[in-house]
Short mmCIF file of C-alpha atoms in Angstrom, two decimals:
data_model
loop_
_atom_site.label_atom_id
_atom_site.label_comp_id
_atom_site.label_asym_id
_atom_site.label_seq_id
_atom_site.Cartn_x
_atom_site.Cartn_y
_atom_site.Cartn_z
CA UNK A 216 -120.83 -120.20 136.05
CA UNK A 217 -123.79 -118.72 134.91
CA UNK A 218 -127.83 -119.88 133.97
CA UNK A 219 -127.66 -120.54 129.91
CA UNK A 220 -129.64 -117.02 128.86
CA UNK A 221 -131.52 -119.57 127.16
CA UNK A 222 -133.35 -121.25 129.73
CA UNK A 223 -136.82 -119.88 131.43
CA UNK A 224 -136.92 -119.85 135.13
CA UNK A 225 -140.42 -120.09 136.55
CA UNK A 226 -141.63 -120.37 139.71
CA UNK A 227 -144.89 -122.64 139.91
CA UNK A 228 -146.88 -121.92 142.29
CA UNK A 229 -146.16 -124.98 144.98
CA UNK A 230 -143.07 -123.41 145.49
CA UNK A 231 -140.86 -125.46 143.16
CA UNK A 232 -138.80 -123.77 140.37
CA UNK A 233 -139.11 -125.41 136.71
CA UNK A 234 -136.03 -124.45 134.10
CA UNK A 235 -137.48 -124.90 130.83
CA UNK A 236 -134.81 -125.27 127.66
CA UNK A 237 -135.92 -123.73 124.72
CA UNK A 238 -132.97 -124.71 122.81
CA UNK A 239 -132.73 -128.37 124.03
CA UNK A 240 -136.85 -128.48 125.11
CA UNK A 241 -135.72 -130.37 128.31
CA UNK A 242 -137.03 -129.55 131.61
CA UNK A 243 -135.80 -129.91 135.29
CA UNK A 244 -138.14 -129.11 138.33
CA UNK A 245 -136.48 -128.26 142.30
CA UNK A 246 -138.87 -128.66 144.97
CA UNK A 247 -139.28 -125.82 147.33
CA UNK A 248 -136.34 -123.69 145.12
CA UNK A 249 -137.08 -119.66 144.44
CA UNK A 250 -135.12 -118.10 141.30
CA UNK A 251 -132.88 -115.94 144.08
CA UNK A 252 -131.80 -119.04 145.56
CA UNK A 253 -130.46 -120.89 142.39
CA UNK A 254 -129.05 -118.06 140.95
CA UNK A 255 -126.70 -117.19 144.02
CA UNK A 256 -126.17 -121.12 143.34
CA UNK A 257 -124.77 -120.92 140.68
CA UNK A 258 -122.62 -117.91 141.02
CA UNK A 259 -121.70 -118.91 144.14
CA UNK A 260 -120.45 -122.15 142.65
CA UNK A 261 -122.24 -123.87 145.76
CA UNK A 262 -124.71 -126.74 143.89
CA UNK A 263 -124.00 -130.05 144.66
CA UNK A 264 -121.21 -131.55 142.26
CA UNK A 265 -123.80 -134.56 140.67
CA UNK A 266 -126.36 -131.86 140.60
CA UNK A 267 -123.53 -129.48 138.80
CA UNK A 268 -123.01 -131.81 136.67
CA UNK A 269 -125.95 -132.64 135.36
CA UNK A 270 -126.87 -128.98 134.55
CA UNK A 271 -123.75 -128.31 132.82
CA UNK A 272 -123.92 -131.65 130.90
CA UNK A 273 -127.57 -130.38 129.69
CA UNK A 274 -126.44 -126.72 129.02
CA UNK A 275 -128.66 -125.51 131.85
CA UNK A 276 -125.38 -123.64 133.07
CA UNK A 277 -122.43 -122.73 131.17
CA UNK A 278 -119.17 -121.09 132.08
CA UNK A 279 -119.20 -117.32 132.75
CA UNK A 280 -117.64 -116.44 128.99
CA UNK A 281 -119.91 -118.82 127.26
CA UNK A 282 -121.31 -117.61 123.87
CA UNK A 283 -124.89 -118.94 123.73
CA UNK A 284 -125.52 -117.99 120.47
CA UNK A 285 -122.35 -119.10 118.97
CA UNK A 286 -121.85 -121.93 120.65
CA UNK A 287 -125.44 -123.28 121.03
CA UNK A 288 -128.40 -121.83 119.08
CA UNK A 289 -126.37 -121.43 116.00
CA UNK A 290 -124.85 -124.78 115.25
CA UNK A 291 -128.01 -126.50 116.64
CA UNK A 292 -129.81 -124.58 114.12
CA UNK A 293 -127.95 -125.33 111.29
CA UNK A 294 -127.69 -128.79 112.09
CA UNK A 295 -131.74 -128.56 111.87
CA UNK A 296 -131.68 -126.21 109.36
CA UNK A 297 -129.15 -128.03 106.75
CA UNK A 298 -129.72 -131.47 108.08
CA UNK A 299 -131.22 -134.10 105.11
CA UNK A 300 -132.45 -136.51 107.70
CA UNK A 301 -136.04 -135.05 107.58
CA UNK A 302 -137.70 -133.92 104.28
CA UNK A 303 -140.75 -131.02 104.40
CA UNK A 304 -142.80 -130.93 101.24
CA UNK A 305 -145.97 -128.72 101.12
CA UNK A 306 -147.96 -129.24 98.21
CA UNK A 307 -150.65 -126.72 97.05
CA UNK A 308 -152.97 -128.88 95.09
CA UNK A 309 -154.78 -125.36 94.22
CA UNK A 310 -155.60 -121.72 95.19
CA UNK A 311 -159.62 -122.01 94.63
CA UNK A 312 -161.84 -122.76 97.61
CA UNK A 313 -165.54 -123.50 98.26
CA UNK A 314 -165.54 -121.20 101.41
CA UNK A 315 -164.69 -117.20 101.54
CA UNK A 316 -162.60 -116.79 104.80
CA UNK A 317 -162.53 -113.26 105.12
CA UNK A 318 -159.08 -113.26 106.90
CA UNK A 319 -157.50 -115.82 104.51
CA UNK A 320 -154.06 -115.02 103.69
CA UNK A 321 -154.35 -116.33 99.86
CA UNK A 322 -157.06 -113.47 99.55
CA UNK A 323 -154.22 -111.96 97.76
CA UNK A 324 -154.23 -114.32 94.69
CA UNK A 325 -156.36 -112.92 92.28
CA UNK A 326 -156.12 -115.88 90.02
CA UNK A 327 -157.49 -118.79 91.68
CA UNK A 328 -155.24 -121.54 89.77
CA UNK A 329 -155.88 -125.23 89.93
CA UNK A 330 -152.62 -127.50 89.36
CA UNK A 331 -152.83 -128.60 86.06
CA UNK A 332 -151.79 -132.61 84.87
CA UNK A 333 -148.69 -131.13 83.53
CA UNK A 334 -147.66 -129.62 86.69
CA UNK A 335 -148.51 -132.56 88.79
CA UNK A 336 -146.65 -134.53 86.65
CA UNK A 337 -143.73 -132.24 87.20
CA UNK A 338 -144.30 -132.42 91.06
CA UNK A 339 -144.08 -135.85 91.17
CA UNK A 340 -140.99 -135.62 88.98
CA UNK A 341 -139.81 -133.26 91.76
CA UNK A 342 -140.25 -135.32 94.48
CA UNK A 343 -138.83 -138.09 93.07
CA UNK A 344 -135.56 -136.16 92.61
CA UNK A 345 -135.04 -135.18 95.63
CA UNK A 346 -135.69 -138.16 97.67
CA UNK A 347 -133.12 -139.83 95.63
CA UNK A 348 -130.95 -136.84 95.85
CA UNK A 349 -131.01 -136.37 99.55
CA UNK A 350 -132.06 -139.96 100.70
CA UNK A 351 -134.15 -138.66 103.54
CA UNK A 352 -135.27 -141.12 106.67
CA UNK A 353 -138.46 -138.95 107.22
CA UNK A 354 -140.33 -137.51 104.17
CA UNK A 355 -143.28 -135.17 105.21
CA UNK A 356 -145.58 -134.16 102.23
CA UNK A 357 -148.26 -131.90 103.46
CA UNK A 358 -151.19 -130.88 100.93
CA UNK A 359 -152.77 -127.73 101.44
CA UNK A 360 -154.83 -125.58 98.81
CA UNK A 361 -157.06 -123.52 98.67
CA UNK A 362 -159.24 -126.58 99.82
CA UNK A 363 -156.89 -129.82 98.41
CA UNK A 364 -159.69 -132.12 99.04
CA UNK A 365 -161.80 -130.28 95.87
CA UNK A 366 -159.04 -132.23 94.27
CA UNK A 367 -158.57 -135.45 95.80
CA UNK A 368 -157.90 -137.58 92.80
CA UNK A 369 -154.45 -135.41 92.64
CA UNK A 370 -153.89 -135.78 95.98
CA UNK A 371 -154.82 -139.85 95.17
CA UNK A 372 -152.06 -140.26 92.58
CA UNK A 373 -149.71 -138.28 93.80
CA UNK A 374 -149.40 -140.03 97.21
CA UNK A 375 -149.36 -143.52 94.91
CA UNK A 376 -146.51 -142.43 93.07
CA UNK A 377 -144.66 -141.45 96.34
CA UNK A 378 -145.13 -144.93 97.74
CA UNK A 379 -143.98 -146.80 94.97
CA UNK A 380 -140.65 -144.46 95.50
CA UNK A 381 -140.20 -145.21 99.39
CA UNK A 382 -142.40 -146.01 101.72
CA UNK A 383 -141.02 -143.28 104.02
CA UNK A 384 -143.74 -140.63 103.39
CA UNK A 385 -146.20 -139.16 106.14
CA UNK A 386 -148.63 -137.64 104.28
CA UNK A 387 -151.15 -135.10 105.92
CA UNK A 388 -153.37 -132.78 104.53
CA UNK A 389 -154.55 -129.25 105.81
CA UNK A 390 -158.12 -128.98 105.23
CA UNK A 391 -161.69 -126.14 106.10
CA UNK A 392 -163.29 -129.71 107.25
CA UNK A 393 -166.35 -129.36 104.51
CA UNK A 394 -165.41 -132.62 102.34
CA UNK A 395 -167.63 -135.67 103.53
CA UNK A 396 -167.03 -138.31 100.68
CA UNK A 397 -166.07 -141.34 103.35
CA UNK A 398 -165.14 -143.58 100.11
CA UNK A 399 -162.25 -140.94 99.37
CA UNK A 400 -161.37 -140.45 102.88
CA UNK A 401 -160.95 -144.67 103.06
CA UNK A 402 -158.89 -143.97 99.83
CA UNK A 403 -156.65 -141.67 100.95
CA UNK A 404 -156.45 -143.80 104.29
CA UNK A 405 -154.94 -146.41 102.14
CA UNK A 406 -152.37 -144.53 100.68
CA UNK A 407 -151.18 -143.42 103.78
CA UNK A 408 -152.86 -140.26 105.03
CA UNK A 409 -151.67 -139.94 108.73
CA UNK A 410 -152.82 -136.27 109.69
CA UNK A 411 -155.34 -134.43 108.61
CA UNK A 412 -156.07 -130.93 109.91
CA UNK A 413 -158.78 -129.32 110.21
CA UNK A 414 -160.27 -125.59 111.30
CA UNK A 415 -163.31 -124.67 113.80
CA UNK A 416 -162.61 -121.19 115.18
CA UNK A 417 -165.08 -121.50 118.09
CA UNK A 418 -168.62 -122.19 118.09
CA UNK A 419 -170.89 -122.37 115.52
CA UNK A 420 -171.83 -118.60 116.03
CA UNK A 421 -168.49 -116.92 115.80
CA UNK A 422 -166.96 -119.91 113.27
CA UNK A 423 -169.85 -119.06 111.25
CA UNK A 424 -169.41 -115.32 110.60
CA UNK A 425 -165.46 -116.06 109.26
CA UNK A 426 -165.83 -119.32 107.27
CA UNK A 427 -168.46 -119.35 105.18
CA UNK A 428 -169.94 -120.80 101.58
CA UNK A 429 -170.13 -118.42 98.74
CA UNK A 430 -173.28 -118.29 99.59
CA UNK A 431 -172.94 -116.42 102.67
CA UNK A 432 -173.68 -119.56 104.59
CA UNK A 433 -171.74 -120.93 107.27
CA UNK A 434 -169.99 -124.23 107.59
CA UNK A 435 -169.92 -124.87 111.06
CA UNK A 436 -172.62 -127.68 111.02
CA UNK A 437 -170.70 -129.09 108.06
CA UNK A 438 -167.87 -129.68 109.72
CA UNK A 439 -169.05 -131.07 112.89
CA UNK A 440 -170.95 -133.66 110.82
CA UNK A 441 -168.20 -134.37 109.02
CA UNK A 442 -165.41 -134.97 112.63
CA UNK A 443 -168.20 -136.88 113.85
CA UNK A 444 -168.45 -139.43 110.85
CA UNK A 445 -164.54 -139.37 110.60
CA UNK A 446 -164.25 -140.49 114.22
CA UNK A 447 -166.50 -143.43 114.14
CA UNK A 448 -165.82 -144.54 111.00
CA UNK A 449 -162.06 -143.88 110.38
CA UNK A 450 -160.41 -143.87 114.64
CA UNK A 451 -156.56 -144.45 112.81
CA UNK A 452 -156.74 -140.86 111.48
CA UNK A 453 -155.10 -138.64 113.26
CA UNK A 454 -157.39 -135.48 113.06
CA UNK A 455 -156.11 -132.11 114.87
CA UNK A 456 -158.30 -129.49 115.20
CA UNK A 457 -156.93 -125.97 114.77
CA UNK A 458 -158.62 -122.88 116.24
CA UNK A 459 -157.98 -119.34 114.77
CA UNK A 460 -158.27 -116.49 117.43
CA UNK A 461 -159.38 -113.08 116.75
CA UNK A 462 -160.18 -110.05 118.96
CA UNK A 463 -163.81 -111.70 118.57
CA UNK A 464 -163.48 -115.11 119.35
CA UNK A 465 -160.76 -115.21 121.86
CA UNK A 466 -162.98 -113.85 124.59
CA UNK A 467 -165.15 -117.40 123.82
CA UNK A 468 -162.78 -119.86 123.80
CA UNK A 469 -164.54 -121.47 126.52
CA UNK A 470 -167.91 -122.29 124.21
CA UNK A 471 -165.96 -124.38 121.34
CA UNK A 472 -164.37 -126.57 124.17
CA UNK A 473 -167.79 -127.13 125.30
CA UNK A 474 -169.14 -127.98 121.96
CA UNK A 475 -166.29 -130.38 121.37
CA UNK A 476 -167.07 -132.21 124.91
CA UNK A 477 -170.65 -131.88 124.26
CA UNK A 478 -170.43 -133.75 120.39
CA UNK A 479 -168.10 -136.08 121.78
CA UNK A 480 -165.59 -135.00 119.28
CA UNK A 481 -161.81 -136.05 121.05
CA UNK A 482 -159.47 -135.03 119.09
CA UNK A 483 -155.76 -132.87 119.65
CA UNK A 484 -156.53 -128.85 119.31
CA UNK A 485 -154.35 -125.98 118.51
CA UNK A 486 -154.61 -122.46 118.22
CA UNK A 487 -153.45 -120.30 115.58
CA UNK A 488 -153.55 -116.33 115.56
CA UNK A 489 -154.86 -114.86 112.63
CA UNK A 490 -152.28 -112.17 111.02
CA UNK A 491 -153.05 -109.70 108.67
CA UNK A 492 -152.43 -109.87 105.10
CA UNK A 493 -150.07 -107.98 102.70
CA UNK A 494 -153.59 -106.97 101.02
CA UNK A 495 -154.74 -105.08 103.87
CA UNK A 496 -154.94 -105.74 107.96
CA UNK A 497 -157.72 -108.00 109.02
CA UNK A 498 -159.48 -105.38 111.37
CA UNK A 499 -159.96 -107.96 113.85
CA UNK A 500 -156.31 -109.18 114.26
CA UNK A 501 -155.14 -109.33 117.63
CA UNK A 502 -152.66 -106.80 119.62
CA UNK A 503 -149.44 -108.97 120.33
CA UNK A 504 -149.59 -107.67 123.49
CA UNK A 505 -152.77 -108.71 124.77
CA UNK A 506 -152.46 -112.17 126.68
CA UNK A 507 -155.43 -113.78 125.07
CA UNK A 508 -152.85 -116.84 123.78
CA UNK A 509 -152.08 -117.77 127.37
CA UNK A 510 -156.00 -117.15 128.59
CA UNK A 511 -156.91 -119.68 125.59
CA UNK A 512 -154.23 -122.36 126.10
CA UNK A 513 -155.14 -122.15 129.84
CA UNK A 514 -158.94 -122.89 129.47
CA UNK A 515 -158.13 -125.90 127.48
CA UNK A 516 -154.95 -127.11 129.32
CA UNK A 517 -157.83 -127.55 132.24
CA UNK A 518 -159.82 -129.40 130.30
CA UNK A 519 -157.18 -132.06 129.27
CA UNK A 520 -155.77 -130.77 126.26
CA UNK A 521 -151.79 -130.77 125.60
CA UNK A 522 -149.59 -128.44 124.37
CA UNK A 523 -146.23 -127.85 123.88
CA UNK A 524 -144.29 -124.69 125.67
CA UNK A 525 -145.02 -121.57 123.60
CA UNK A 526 -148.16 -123.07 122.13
CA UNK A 527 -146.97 -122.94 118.40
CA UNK A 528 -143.41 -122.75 119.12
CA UNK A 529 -140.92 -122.82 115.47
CA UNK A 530 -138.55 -125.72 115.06
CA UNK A 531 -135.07 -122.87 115.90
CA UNK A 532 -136.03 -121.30 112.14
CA UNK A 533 -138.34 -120.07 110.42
CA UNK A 534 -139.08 -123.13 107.53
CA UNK A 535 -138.04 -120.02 104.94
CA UNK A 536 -134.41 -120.80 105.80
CA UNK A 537 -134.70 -124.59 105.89
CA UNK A 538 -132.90 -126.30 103.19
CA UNK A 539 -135.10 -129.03 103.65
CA UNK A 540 -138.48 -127.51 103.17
CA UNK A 541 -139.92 -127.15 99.63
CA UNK A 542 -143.34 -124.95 99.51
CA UNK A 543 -144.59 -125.76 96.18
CA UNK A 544 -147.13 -123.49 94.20
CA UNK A 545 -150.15 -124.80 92.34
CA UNK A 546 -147.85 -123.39 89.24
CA UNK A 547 -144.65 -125.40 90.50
CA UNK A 548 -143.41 -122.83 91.18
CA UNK A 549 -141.78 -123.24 94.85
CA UNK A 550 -142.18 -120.35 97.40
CA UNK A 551 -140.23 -119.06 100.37
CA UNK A 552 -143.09 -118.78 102.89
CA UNK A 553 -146.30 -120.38 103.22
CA UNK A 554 -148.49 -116.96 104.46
CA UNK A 555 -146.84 -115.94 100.82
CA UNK A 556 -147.72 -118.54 97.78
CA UNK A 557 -148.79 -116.70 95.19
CA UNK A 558 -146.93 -113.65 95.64
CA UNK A 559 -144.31 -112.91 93.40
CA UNK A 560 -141.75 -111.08 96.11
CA UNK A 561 -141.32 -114.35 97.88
CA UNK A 562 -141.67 -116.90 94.23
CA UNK A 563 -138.42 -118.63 93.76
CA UNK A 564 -137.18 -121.06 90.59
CA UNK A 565 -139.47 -123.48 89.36
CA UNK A 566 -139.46 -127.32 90.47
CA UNK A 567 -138.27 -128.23 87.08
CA UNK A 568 -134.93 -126.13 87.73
CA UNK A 569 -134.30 -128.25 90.30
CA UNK A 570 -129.85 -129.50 90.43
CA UNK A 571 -129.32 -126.31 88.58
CA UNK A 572 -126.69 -123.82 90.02
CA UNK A 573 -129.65 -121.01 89.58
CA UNK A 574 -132.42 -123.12 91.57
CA UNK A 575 -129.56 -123.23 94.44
CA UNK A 576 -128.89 -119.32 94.43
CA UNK A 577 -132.22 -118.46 94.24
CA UNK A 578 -132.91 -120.54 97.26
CA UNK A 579 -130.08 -119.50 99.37
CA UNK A 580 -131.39 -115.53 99.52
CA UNK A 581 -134.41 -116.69 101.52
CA UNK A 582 -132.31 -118.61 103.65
CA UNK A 583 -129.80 -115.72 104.41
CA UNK A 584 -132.43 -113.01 105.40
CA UNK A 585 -131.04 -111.36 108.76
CA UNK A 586 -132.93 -110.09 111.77
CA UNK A 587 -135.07 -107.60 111.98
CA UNK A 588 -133.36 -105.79 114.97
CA UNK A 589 -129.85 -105.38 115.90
CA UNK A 590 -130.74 -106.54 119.08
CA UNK A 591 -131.90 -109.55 117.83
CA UNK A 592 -128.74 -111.82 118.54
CA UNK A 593 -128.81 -110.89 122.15
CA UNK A 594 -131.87 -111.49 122.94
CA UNK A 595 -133.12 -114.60 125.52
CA UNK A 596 -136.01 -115.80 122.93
CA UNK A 597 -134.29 -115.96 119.63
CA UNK A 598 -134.56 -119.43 119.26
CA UNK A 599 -138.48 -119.13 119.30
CA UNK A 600 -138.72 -115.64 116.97
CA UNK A 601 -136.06 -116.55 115.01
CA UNK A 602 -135.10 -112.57 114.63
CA UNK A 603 -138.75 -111.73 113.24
CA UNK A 604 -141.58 -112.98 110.49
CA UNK A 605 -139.94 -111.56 107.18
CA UNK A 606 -143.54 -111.88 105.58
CA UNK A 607 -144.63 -110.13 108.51
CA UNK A 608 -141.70 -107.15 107.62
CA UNK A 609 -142.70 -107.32 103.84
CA UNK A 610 -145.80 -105.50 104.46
CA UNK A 611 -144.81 -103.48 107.53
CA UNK A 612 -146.87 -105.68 110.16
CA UNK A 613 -143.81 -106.87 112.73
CA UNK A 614 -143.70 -106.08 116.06
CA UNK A 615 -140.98 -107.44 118.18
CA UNK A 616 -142.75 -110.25 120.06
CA UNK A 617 -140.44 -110.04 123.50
CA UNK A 618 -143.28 -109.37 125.50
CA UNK A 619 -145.61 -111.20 124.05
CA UNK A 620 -143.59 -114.16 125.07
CA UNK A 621 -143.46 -112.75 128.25
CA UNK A 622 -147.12 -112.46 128.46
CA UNK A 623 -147.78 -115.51 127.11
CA UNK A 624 -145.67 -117.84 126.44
CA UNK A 625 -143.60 -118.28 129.81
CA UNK A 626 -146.81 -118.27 131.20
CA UNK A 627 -148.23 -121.20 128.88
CA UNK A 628 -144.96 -123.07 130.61
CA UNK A 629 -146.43 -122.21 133.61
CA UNK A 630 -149.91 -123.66 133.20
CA UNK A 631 -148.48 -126.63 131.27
CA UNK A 632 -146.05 -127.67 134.31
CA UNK A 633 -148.38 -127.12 137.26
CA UNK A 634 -151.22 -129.21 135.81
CA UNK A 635 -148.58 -131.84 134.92
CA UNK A 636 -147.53 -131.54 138.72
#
């Protein structure tokens, strides 16, 4: 027998020994076990029988000629990755925006299109066809811009047409935080709206040198006022709070959390790393190297927030291979990565070629992308890199994340487990 190559071993520091799944995302802790210990365990063939059991049953351990890959990452990801059970729609409402993010990744659209009434007539059209194609239990529509809520009446009638088709939908909207109409908000509340996301990257002095009004004023204030008047008036919505780190900002992680505690504002936070574009490389993107995403996770772990292992862990694969996920321009035109709406390398067919045998075809070449290493389908973390960010490769930007992971992520495990314990 031998440990599944896809389970971490870490050894907390009260002496216990945590195996951490990152196929399955189960966990088992031993008290007082080192990593020497269980591995001469196993190949020993000298762990209790129930105990044996139990690990083998959960794919902890697996016989010494046991293909990991074939026989566990790759039909659990394609049962995930064809599956019809769950449906993924991303909506962009629009491309335009009433703040200038300098790292934004749709800097690249020149054209700052706004879905026109033909189009979101289409869209609905869309949707409609597919939930009656694929008869989903879980639809997810997620609208995103641009800023969607510059165009909330779309966002209105689109989510009322949905409804009337099945009430399935969880609807959730990614948002810069600056919209305050509470009459809209109550709307949308109505209809449905379950998440609603929303970006601070730190205190008001760092946020405000990234995300700011055309103007050249920040938004910081904006937004506070805003989470504030959400929270009091509206406690059903489920707000999350999504931090983006730079080589700036990481080193003050530390100040938003105590702006957050300070305003009283409790809501669910997650970090995000800020790539660089195909335009050009944001000159304050972070090394993958460096272990700021375990040093930020950490600070906030202590201070109550939860996270899953990894931080921002993918679901097995990337949502460019899912057969379930539909990214849809503000053209309707659909798109095979989200960092990449708007550019025409990664377009696909549009929505209203939808059941044709070309819509299909074009569709299955995003899905069929390989690795970007040889070594890929060996290695211990596939199942959270997925064999490398193809937008990432399209502009010459990837670097094998291996020990970043090790840096970071097994260490996030570590912080996550020992708090819990």
């Amino acid at each position: 027998m031998k440990v599944n190559k896809y389970v971490n071993m870490i050894e907390l520091n009260d002496s216990s020994l945590l195996l951490y799944h990152q196929v399955t995302k189960q966990h088992i802790i031993f008290d007082t076990l080192s990593k020497k210990t269980f591995y001469k365990a196993v190949a020993e063939n000298s762990l209790p029988s129930h105990l044996k059991k139990e690990l083998i049953q959960k794919y902890f351990i697996v016989a010494d000629d046991y293909d990991e890959n074939g026989q566990l990452l790759t039909p659990v990801r394609n049962m995930f990755t064809y599956s019809t059970a769950n449906l993924d729609i991303i909506v962009h409402l629009n491309y335009d925006c009433n703040l200038k993010c300098s790292y934004c990744y749709q800097n690249v659209i020149a054209e700052k299109v706004v879905m026109n009434d033909k189009t979101e007539k289409d869209v609905i059209d869309f949707i409609r066809k597919i939930v009656l194609d694929k008869n989903p239990e879980y639809i997810y529509l997620n609208f995103i811009g641009g800023e969607p809520t510059l165009h909330t009446d779309k966002m209105i009638r689109i989510m009322a047409a949905c409804n009337k088709l099945n009430k399935s939908f969880y609807f959730s909207v990614v948002s810069n935080g600056t919209f305050g109409n509470m009459k809209k908000i109550e709307e949308l509340l109505q209809l449905g709206l379950n998440d609603y996301f929303i970006t601070l990257d730190g205190a008001q002095k760092d946020h405000d040198k990234y995300r700011v009004y055309e103007s050249g004023m920040g938004s910081f204030s904006t937004i506070i006022r805003n989470l504030k008047r959400i929270q009091e008036k509206f406690p059903e919505i489920k707000i999350k709070l999504n931090s983006n780190l730079n080589d700036d900002n990481k080193n003050h992680v530390t100040e938003l959390l105590d702006v957050l505690e300070e305003k009283e504002i409790k809501y669910p936070l997650v970090f995000s790393k800020v790539i660089s574009t195909a335009s050009g490389k944001f000159d304050k993107t972070i090394e993958d190297n460096d272990s700021f995403w375990y040093q930020a996770h950490k600070l906030a772990i202590h201070r109550g927030y939860k996270f899953k292992p990894y931080g921002r862990e993918i679901n097995l694969a990337c949502m460019m291979k899912q057969t379930n996920c539909y990214i849809i321009g503000a053209d309707g035109f659909l798109f095979s990565c989200i960092e990449a709406v708007g550019m025409n390398e990664f377009r696909q067919a549009h929505i209203n070629d939808y059941g044709s045998a070309m819509f299909e075809i074009i569709r299955s070449q995003a899905q069929n992308i390989g690795y970007a290493y040889d070594t890929c389908a060996s290695c211990t973390f596939l199942s959270n890199c997925d064999g490398g960010c193809y937008y990432k490769r399209s502009h010459d930007d990837f670097k094998c994340p291996k020990t970043d992971f090790k840096n970071n992520g097994l260490m996030i495990i570590k912080e996550i487990f020992e708090v819990k314990s």
